[in-house]
Tab-separated table of C-alpha atoms in Angstrom:
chain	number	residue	atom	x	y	z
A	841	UNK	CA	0.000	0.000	0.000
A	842	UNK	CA	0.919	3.649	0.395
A	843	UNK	CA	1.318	5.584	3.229
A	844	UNK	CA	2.061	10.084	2.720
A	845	UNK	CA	2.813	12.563	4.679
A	846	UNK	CA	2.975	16.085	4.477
A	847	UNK	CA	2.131	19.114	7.292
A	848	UNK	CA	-0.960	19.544	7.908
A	849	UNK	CA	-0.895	23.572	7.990
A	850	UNK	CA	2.121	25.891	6.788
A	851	UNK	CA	2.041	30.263	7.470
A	852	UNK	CA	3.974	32.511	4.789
A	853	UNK	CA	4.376	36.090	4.525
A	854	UNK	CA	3.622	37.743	0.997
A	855	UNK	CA	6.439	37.504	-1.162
A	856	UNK	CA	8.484	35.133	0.556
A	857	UNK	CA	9.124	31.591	-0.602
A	858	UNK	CA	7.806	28.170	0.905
A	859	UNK	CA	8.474	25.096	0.893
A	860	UNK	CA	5.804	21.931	1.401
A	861	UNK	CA	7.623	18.494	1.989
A	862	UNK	CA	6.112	15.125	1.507
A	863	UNK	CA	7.176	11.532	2.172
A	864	UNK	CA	5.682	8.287	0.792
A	865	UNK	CA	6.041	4.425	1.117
A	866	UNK	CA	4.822	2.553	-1.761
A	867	UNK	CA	5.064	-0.663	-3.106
A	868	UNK	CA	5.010	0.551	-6.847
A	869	UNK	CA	5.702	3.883	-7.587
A	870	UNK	CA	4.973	5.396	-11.049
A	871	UNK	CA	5.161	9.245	-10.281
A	872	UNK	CA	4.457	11.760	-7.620
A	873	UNK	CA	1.816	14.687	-8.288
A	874	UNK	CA	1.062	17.903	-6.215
A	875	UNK	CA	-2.247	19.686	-6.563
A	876	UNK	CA	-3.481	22.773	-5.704
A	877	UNK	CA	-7.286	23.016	-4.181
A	878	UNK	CA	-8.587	26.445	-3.312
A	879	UNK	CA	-11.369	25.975	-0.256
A	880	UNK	CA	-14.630	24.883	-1.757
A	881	UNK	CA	-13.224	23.673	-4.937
A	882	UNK	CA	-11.845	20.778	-7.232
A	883	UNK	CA	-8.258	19.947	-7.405
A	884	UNK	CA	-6.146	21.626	-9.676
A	885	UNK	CA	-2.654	20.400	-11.330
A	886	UNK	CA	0.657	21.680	-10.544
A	887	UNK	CA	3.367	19.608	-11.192
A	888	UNK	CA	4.290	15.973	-11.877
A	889	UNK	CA	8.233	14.437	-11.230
A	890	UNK	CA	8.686	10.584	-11.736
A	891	UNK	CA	12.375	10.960	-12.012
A	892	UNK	CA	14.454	12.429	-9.402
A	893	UNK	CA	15.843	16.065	-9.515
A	894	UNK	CA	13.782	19.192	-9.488
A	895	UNK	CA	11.097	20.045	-12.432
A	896	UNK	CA	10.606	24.065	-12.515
A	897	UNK	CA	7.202	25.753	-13.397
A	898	UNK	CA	7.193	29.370	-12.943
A	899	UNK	CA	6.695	30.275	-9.229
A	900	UNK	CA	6.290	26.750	-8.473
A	901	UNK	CA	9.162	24.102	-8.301
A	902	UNK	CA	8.703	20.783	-7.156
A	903	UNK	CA	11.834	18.015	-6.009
A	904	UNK	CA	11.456	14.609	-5.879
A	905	UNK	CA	14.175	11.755	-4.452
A	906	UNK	CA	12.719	8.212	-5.104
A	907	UNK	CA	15.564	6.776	-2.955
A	908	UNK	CA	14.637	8.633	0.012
A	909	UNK	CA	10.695	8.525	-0.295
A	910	UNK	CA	10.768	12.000	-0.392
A	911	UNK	CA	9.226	15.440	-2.656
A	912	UNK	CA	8.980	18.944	-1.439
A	913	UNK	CA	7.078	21.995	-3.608
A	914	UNK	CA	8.395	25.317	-3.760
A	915	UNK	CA	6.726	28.595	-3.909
A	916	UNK	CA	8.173	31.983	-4.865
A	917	UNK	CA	7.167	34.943	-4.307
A	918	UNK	CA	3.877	34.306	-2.632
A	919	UNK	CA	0.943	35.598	-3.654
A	920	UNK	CA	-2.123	35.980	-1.399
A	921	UNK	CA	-4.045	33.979	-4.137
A	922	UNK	CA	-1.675	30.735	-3.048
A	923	UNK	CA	-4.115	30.188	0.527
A	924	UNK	CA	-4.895	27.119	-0.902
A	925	UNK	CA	-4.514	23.358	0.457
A	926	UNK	CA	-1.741	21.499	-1.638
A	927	UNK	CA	-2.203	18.142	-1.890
A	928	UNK	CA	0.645	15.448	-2.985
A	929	UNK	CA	-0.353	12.110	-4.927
A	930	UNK	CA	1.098	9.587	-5.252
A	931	UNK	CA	0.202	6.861	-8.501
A	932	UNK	CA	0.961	3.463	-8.136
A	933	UNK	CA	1.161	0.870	-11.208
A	934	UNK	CA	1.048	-2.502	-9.910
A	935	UNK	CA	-0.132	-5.182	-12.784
A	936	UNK	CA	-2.547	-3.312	-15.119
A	937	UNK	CA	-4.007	-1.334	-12.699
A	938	UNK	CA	-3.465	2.379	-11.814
A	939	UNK	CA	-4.237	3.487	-8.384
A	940	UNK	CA	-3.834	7.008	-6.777
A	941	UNK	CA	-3.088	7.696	-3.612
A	942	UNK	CA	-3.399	11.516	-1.984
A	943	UNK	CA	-2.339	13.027	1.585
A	944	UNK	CA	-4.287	14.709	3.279
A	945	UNK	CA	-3.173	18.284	2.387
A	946	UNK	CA	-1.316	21.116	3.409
A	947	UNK	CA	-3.014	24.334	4.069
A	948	UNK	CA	-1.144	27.438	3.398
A	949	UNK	CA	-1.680	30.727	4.657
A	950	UNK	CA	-0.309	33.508	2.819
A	951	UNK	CA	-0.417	36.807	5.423
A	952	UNK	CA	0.274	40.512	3.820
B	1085	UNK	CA	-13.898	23.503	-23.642
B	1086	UNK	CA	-12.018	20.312	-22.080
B	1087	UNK	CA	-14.158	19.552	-18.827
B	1088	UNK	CA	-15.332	17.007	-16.867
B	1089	UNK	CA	-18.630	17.358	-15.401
B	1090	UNK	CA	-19.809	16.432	-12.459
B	1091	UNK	CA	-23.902	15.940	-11.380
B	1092	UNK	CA	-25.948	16.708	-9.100
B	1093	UNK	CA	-23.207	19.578	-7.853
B	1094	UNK	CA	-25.995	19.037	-4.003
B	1095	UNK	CA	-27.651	16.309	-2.817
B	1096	UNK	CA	-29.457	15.933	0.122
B	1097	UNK	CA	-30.891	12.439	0.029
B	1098	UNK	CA	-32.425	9.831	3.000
B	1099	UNK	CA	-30.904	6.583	4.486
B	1100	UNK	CA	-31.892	3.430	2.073
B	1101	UNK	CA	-32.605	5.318	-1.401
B	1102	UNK	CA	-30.428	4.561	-4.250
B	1103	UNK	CA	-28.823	7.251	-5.831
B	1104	UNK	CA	-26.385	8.006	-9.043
B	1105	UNK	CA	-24.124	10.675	-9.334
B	1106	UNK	CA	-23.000	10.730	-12.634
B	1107	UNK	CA	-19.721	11.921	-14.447
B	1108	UNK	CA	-18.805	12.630	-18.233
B	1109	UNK	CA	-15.239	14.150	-19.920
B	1110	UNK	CA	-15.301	15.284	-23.273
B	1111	UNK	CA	-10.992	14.583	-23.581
B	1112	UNK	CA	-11.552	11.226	-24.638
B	1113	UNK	CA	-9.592	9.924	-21.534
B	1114	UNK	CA	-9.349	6.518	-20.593
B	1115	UNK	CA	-8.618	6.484	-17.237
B	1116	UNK	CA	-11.381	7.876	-15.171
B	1117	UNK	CA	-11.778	7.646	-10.718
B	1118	UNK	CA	-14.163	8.454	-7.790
B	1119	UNK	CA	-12.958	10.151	-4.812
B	1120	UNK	CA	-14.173	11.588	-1.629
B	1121	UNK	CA	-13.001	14.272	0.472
B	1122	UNK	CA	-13.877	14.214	3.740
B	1123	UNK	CA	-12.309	16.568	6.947
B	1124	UNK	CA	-8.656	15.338	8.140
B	1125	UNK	CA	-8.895	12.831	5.859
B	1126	UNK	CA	-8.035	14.195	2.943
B	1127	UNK	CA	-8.894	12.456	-0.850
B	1128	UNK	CA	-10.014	9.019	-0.723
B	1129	UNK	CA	-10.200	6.908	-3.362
B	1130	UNK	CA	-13.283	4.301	-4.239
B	1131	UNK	CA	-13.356	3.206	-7.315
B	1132	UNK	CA	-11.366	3.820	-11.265
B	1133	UNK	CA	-11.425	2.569	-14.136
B	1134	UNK	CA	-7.942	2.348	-16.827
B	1135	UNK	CA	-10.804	1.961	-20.017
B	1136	UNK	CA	-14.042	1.185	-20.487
B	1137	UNK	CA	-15.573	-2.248	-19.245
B	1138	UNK	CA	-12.162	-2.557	-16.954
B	1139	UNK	CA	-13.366	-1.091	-13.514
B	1140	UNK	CA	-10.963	-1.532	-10.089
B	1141	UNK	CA	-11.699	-0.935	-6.076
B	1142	UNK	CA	-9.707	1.811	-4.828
B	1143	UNK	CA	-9.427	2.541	-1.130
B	1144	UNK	CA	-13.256	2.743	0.136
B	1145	UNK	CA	-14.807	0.414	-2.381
B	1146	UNK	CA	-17.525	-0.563	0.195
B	1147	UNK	CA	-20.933	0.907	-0.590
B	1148	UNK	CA	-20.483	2.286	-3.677
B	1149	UNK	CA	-20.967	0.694	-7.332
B	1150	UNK	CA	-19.646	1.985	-10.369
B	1151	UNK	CA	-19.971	1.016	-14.333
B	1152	UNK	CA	-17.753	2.133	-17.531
B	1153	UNK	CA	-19.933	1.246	-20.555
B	1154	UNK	CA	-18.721	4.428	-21.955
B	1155	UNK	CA	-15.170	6.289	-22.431
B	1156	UNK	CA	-16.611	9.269	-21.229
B	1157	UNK	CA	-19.231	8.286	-18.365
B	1158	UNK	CA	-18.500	7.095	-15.350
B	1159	UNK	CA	-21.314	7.094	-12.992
B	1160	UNK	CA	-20.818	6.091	-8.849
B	1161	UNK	CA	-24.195	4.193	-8.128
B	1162	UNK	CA	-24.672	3.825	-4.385
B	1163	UNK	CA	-27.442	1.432	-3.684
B	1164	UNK	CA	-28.391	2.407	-0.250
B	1165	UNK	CA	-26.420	5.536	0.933
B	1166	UNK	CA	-26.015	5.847	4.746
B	1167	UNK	CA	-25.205	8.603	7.122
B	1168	UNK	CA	-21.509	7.515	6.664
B	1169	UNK	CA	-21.710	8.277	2.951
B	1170	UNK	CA	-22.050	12.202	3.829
B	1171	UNK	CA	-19.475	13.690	1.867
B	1172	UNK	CA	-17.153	15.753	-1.117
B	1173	UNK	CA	-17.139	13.299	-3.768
B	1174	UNK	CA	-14.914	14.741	-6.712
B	1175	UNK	CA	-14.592	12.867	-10.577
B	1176	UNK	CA	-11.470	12.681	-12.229
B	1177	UNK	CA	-10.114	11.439	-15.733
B	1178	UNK	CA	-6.897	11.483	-16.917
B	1179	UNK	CA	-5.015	10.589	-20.388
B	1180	UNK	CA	-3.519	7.687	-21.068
B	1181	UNK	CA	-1.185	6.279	-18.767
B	1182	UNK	CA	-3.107	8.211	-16.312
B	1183	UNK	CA	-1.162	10.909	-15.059
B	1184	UNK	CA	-2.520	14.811	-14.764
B	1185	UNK	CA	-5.454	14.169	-12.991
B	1186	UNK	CA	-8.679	16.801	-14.101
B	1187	UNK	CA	-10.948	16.874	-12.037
B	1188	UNK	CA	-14.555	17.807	-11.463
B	1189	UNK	CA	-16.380	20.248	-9.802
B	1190	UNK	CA	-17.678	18.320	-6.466
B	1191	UNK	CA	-20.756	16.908	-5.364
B	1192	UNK	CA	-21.825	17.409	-1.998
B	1193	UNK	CA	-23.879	14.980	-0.676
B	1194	UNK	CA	-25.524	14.302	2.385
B	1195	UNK	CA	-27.444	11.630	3.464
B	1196	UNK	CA	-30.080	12.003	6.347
C-alpha cells in the first residue's frame, strides 16, 4: 500500500518563498503529483516528477528523491491567491491497474 | 472547452434510497476515478477505471458501485447511501497512462 505525509498547515508572509515536503512508502511507484485546491473547490494540477531532480514551473518548483521517499514543492514569491490546500499524490502501477493515492493536504496561509 | 462534469453539484438524500451521481469528460480519456473528500482525511479513493468495461476498487470500495460502458461516463451508483456516505465526492479522468489528474467540480452529498 501507500502511506504520505505532508504538514498539515504551513504560514507565509507575501512575497516570501515556501516550501511543502512530503514523504511516501509505496510498493510501486509510477510518479508523484502535487495539486493545488482552493477551499470549496476541485483539485487543480501543478506539477508531476517521476524521475528524481527538481522540475521548474514558474513560481512553483517541485523536487522529488525516489531513494529517500521523499518530494517537497516550492513557492516563490507568494501571492495571497496561493491560501490554498496542496495536496501530494502519489500513482501506483502494480499489474494493469493504476491506483492514486493523496495526503491529506497542506493548508497554506499567505499573510500581507 | 475540455471539462469534466460532475452531477448533481448538491444532494441531500435519505438513508436506504439509491442514488447516481454521474460523471462525463469530453478529452476522450481513458482512465477515469471516484474520490471523496472528507475533513482530516483528505482524498479518498473508491473506485477507477484504466478503459471502459475494466473497472478496479480503490481505497473505500464498500458501498459504492460503479460502471464504464462508456469512455466518457462514469457514474458512482450507491445502492443504499447511509449517514456515513455524507461527503465531497470529486470525478477525475486522466489521459492515457493516467497521469494529470482533471478533475470535477464536487458533489456534496448528504445523506439524512
Amino acid at each position: 500500500g501507500q502511506n504520505i505525509d505532508q504538514p498539515t498547515e504551513m504560514t507565509a508572509t507575501e512575497g516570501a518563498i515556501v516550501q511543502i515536503n512530503c514523504t511516501y512508502q509505496t510498493s510501486g511507484f509510477n510518479g508523484l503529483f502535487w495539486y493545488q485546491q482552493h477551499a470549496g473547490e476541485a483539485p487543480t494540477f501543478l506539477s508531476y516528477n517521476v524521475l528524481d531532480g527538481l522540475e521548474e514551473k514558474g513560481r512553483f518548483s517541485s523536487f522529488l528523491s525516489r531513494s529517500k521517499g521523499y518530494s517537497y514543492l516550492l513557492l516563490k514569491e507568494l501571492q495571497m491567491k496561493d491560501s490554498a490546500s496542496y495536496l501530494c499524490a502519489v500513482r501506483d502501477l502494480r499489474g494493469n491497474a493504476g491506483k492514486s493515492t493523496f495526503g491529506d493536504g497542506t493548508t497554506l496561509t499567505v499573510k500581507p | 472547452e475540455a471539462q469534466v462534469t460532475q452531477n448533481p453539484r448538491y444532494l441531500i438524500t435519505v438513508t436506504g434510497k439509491k442514488l447516481t451521481v454521474t460523471c462525463s469528460q469530453n478529452m476522450n480519456h481513458e482512465y477515469m476515478s471516484w474520490y471523496r473528500q472528507d475533513p482530516g482525511l483528505g482524498l479518498r479513493q473508491i473506485y477507477y477505471s484504466m478503459n471502459v468495461e475494466v473497472t478496479d476498487k480503490g481505497d473505500v470500495p464498500e458501498g459504492y458501485k460503479v460502471s464504464r460502458k462508456e469512455k466518457r461516463n462514469f457514474p458512482l451508483i450507491l445502492e443504499s447511501p447511509s449517514p456515513n456516505q455524507t461527503s465531497l465526492y470529486f470525478c477525475a479522468s486522466s489521459g492515457s497512462g493516467g497521469n494529470i489528474q482533471y478533475f470535477g467540480a464536487g458533489t456534496r452529498l448528504s445523506v439524512l
